[in-house]
Amino acid sequence: LNILRKNLNHESNRVAMAAWDFIRPMLNPIVKNKIDLDPNESKYLLKDIFKEAKSTLAKNDIGITTIVANLFADTMVFSNFKNAGLADQIIDEFISAFGNLTHNDDLEARQAILQALGNMNSMLAVPFLEKELLESERSVADEAAASLFHITGKDYSSKLHKKKIASRTEEDWNIL
């Protein structure tokens, strides 16, 4: 466990991604209870992992961001952090990380963050998710609507921008 913790922010993104992948099952409450942690280590484990997640999200790397978002989207794992009083801080960090992902290549990471926020099932994320319904990239807006439905039980599909089909001209047909 300590080897994994030390590599969550490794300089090599591949090593860091592997560490995040391998630590996930160990954060399952059942497994965590079976790991022989001394009381001090157990007390600080979740806080330390949250600090590493915060630092990792600040890298704005789409691969690591997606893996960390998927980790926190796991409701069993997130419940540990919620019970430790870290839920609101985690939600704030994901909202901040989302704002730093601005390129078209970042869509998968942005969708993973929105899904994680939905799975966290916190009303704190609702205003942010409602704002993302107006996102011009439809897949992001769709994920925001799905997350809102998960949290509130309300259908937000009517608030999405309608898909636009580009108009064609005679000149377009010559190119096609």
PDB file of N, CA, C and O in Angstrom, residues 46-79:
ATOM      1  N   LEU A  46      -7.000   8.285   4.061  1.00  0.00           N
ATOM      2  CA  LEU A  46      -7.918   8.951   3.142  1.00  0.00           C
ATOM      3  C   LEU A  46      -7.538  10.415   2.913  1.00  0.00           C
ATOM      4  O   LEU A  46      -7.627  10.912   1.785  1.00  0.00           O
ATOM      5  N   LYS A  47      -7.100  11.089   3.962  1.00  0.00           N
ATOM      6  CA  LYS A  47      -6.670  12.484   3.799  1.00  0.00           C
ATOM      7  C   LYS A  47      -5.453  12.575   2.886  1.00  0.00           C
ATOM      8  O   LYS A  47      -5.363  13.468   2.043  1.00  0.00           O
ATOM      9  N   ASP A  48      -4.518  11.642   3.059  1.00  0.00           N
ATOM     10  CA  ASP A  48      -3.322  11.633   2.213  1.00  0.00           C
ATOM     11  C   ASP A  48      -3.675  11.328   0.760  1.00  0.00           C
ATOM     12  O   ASP A  48      -3.143  11.954  -0.153  1.00  0.00           O
ATOM     13  N   ILE A  49      -4.581  10.394   0.553  1.00  0.00           N
ATOM     14  CA  ILE A  49      -4.974  10.051  -0.817  1.00  0.00           C
ATOM     15  C   ILE A  49      -5.734  11.215  -1.448  1.00  0.00           C
ATOM     16  O   ILE A  49      -5.542  11.518  -2.632  1.00  0.00           O
ATOM     17  N   PHE A  50      -6.547  11.903  -0.670  1.00  0.00           N
ATOM     18  CA  PHE A  50      -7.220  13.082  -1.202  1.00  0.00           C
ATOM     19  C   PHE A  50      -6.200  14.149  -1.612  1.00  0.00           C
ATOM     20  O   PHE A  50      -6.323  14.763  -2.674  1.00  0.00           O
ATOM     21  N   LYS A  51      -5.171  14.377  -0.787  1.00  0.00           N
ATOM     22  CA  LYS A  51      -4.128  15.353  -1.132  1.00  0.00           C
ATOM     23  C   LYS A  51      -3.437  14.957  -2.434  1.00  0.00           C
ATOM     24  O   LYS A  51      -3.147  15.809  -3.278  1.00  0.00           O
ATOM     25  N   GLU A  52      -3.177  13.658  -2.590  1.00  0.00           N
ATOM     26  CA  GLU A  52      -2.545  13.180  -3.828  1.00  0.00           C
ATOM     27  C   GLU A  52      -3.483  13.362  -5.018  1.00  0.00           C
ATOM     28  O   GLU A  52      -3.048  13.734  -6.108  1.00  0.00           O
ATOM     29  N   ALA A  53      -4.764  13.122  -4.810  1.00  0.00           N
ATOM     30  CA  ALA A  53      -5.743  13.310  -5.889  1.00  0.00           C
ATOM     31  C   ALA A  53      -5.803  14.775  -6.297  1.00  0.00           C
ATOM     32  O   ALA A  53      -5.834  15.098  -7.492  1.00  0.00           O
ATOM     33  N   LYS A  54      -5.798  15.648  -5.333  1.00  0.00           N
ATOM     34  CA  LYS A  54      -5.832  17.096  -5.597  1.00  0.00           C
ATOM     35  C   LYS A  54      -4.619  17.504  -6.430  1.00  0.00           C
ATOM     36  O   LYS A  54      -4.746  18.225  -7.422  1.00  0.00           O
ATOM     37  N   SER A  55      -3.465  17.024  -6.047  1.00  0.00           N
ATOM     38  CA  SER A  55      -2.235  17.327  -6.773  1.00  0.00           C
ATOM     39  C   SER A  55      -2.249  16.719  -8.172  1.00  0.00           C
ATOM     40  O   SER A  55      -1.820  17.345  -9.140  1.00  0.00           O
ATOM     41  N   THR A  56      -2.779  15.523  -8.266  1.00  0.00           N
ATOM     42  CA  THR A  56      -2.871  14.842  -9.562  1.00  0.00           C
ATOM     43  C   THR A  56      -3.809  15.578 -10.499  1.00  0.00           C
ATOM     44  O   THR A  56      -3.500  15.767 -11.678  1.00  0.00           O
ATOM     45  N   LEU A  57      -4.950  16.001 -10.007  1.00  0.00           N
ATOM     46  CA  LEU A  57      -5.904  16.730 -10.845  1.00  0.00           C
ATOM     47  C   LEU A  57      -5.325  18.051 -11.325  1.00  0.00           C
ATOM     48  O   LEU A  57      -5.646  18.513 -12.428  1.00  0.00           O
ATOM     49  N   ALA A  58      -4.450  18.657 -10.544  1.00  0.00           N
ATOM     50  CA  ALA A  58      -3.837  19.931 -10.921  1.00  0.00           C
ATOM     51  C   ALA A  58      -2.891  19.785 -12.116  1.00  0.00           C
ATOM     52  O   ALA A  58      -2.550  20.777 -12.752  1.00  0.00           O
ATOM     53  N   LYS A  59      -2.490  18.566 -12.432  1.00  0.00           N
ATOM     54  CA  LYS A  59      -1.616  18.332 -13.586  1.00  0.00           C
ATOM     55  C   LYS A  59      -2.346  18.541 -14.916  1.00  0.00           C
ATOM     56  O   LYS A  59      -1.716  18.676 -15.947  1.00  0.00           O
ATOM     57  N   ASN A  60      -3.675  18.499 -14.893  1.00  0.00           N
ATOM     58  CA  ASN A  60      -4.495  18.648 -16.099  1.00  0.00           C
ATOM     59  C   ASN A  60      -4.172  17.603 -17.157  1.00  0.00           C
ATOM     60  O   ASN A  60      -4.269  17.869 -18.348  1.00  0.00           O
ATOM     61  N   ASP A  61      -3.796  16.415 -16.708  1.00  0.00           N
ATOM     62  CA  ASP A  61      -3.537  15.313 -17.630  1.00  0.00           C
ATOM     63  C   ASP A  61      -4.828  14.525 -17.802  1.00  0.00           C
ATOM     64  O   ASP A  61      -5.415  14.067 -16.808  1.00  0.00           O
ATOM     65  N   ILE A  62      -5.263  14.347 -19.042  1.00  0.00           N
ATOM     66  CA  ILE A  62      -6.573  13.727 -19.264  1.00  0.00           C
ATOM     67  C   ILE A  62      -6.614  12.262 -18.840  1.00  0.00           C
ATOM     68  O   ILE A  62      -7.626  11.797 -18.339  1.00  0.00           O
ATOM     69  N   GLY A  63      -5.519  11.546 -19.005  1.00  0.00           N
ATOM     70  CA  GLY A  63      -5.502  10.136 -18.618  1.00  0.00           C
ATOM     71  C   GLY A  63      -5.627   9.948 -17.116  1.00  0.00           C
ATOM     72  O   GLY A  63      -6.464   9.184 -16.634  1.00  0.00           O
ATOM     73  N   ILE A  64      -4.789  10.650 -16.383  1.00  0.00           N
ATOM     74  CA  ILE A  64      -4.818  10.528 -14.920  1.00  0.00           C
ATOM     75  C   ILE A  64      -6.118  11.102 -14.363  1.00  0.00           C
ATOM     76  O   ILE A  64      -6.716  10.526 -13.443  1.00  0.00           O
ATOM     77  N   THR A  65      -6.569  12.213 -14.924  1.00  0.00           N
ATOM     78  CA  THR A  65      -7.825  12.807 -14.461  1.00  0.00           C
ATOM     79  C   THR A  65      -8.973  11.820 -14.633  1.00  0.00           C
ATOM     80  O   THR A  65      -9.811  11.669 -13.734  1.00  0.00           O
ATOM     81  N   THR A  66      -9.005  11.134 -15.765  1.00  0.00           N
ATOM     82  CA  THR A  66     -10.066  10.152 -16.010  1.00  0.00           C
ATOM     83  C   THR A  66     -10.004   9.020 -14.994  1.00  0.00           C
ATOM     84  O   THR A  66     -11.033   8.613 -14.441  1.00  0.00           O
ATOM     85  N   ILE A  67      -8.818   8.522 -14.717  1.00  0.00           N
ATOM     86  CA  ILE A  67      -8.671   7.420 -13.756  1.00  0.00           C
ATOM     87  C   ILE A  67      -9.072   7.862 -12.348  1.00  0.00           C
ATOM     88  O   ILE A  67      -9.779   7.145 -11.632  1.00  0.00           O
ATOM     89  N   VAL A  68      -8.649   9.051 -11.950  1.00  0.00           N
ATOM     90  CA  VAL A  68      -9.000   9.548 -10.608  1.00  0.00           C
ATOM     91  C   VAL A  68     -10.510   9.798 -10.518  1.00  0.00           C
ATOM     92  O   VAL A  68     -11.141   9.472  -9.508  1.00  0.00           O
ATOM     93  N   ALA A  69     -11.086  10.346 -11.578  1.00  0.00           N
ATOM     94  CA  ALA A  69     -12.542  10.560 -11.583  1.00  0.00           C
ATOM     95  C   ALA A  69     -13.279   9.227 -11.479  1.00  0.00           C
ATOM     96  O   ALA A  69     -14.260   9.113 -10.738  1.00  0.00           O
ATOM     97  N   ASN A  70     -12.803   8.225 -12.209  1.00  0.00           N
ATOM     98  CA  ASN A  70     -13.438   6.904 -12.143  1.00  0.00           C
ATOM     99  C   ASN A  70     -13.298   6.282 -10.760  1.00  0.00           C
ATOM    100  O   ASN A  70     -14.203   5.596 -10.287  1.00  0.00           O
ATOM    101  N   LEU A  71     -12.184   6.535 -10.094  1.00  0.00           N
ATOM    102  CA  LEU A  71     -11.996   6.046  -8.728  1.00  0.00           C
ATOM    103  C   LEU A  71     -13.053   6.643  -7.805  1.00  0.00           C
ATOM    104  O   LEU A  71     -13.731   5.933  -7.069  1.00  0.00           O
ATOM    105  N   PHE A  72     -13.221   7.961  -7.874  1.00  0.00           N
ATOM    106  CA  PHE A  72     -14.175   8.626  -6.988  1.00  0.00           C
ATOM    107  C   PHE A  72     -15.623   8.417  -7.427  1.00  0.00           C
ATOM    108  O   PHE A  72     -16.538   8.635  -6.644  1.00  0.00           O
ATOM    109  N   ALA A  73     -15.827   7.992  -8.671  1.00  0.00           N
ATOM    110  CA  ALA A  73     -17.179   7.654  -9.138  1.00  0.00           C
ATOM    111  C   ALA A  73     -17.664   6.352  -8.522  1.00  0.00           C
ATOM    112  O   ALA A  73     -18.863   6.083  -8.496  1.00  0.00           O
ATOM    113  N   ASP A  74     -16.728   5.549  -8.016  1.00  0.00           N
ATOM    114  CA  ASP A  74     -17.081   4.301  -7.350  1.00  0.00           C
ATOM    115  C   ASP A  74     -17.728   4.660  -6.011  1.00  0.00           C
ATOM    116  O   ASP A  74     -17.075   5.192  -5.110  1.00  0.00           O
ATOM    117  N   THR A  75     -19.005   4.387  -5.887  1.00  0.00           N
ATOM    118  CA  THR A  75     -19.748   4.827  -4.703  1.00  0.00           C
ATOM    119  C   THR A  75     -19.233   4.201  -3.407  1.00  0.00           C
ATOM    120  O   THR A  75     -19.291   4.823  -2.353  1.00  0.00           O
ATOM    121  N   MET A  76     -18.709   2.978  -3.492  1.00  0.00           N
ATOM    122  CA  MET A  76     -18.150   2.347  -2.285  1.00  0.00           C
ATOM    123  C   MET A  76     -16.893   3.076  -1.836  1.00  0.00           C
ATOM    124  O   MET A  76     -16.695   3.312  -0.650  1.00  0.00           O
ATOM    125  N   VAL A  77     -16.052   3.430  -2.794  1.00  0.00           N
ATOM    126  CA  VAL A  77     -14.822   4.156  -2.471  1.00  0.00           C
ATOM    127  C   VAL A  77     -15.162   5.551  -1.966  1.00  0.00           C
ATOM    128  O   VAL A  77     -14.652   6.000  -0.933  1.00  0.00           O
ATOM    129  N   PHE A  78     -16.050   6.240  -2.691  1.00  0.00           N
ATOM    130  CA  PHE A  78     -16.398   7.609  -2.293  1.00  0.00           C
ATOM    131  C   PHE A  78     -17.018   7.653  -0.905  1.00  0.00           C
ATOM    132  O   PHE A  78     -16.802   8.627  -0.158  1.00  0.00           O
ATOM    133  N   SER A  79     -17.760   6.626  -0.536  1.00  0.00           N
ATOM    134  CA  SER A  79     -18.382   6.628   0.794  1.00  0.00           C
ATOM    135  C   SER A  79     -17.336   6.715   1.907  1.00  0.00           C
ATOM    136  O   SER A  79     -17.585   7.333   2.942  1.00  0.00           O
TER     137      SER A  79
END
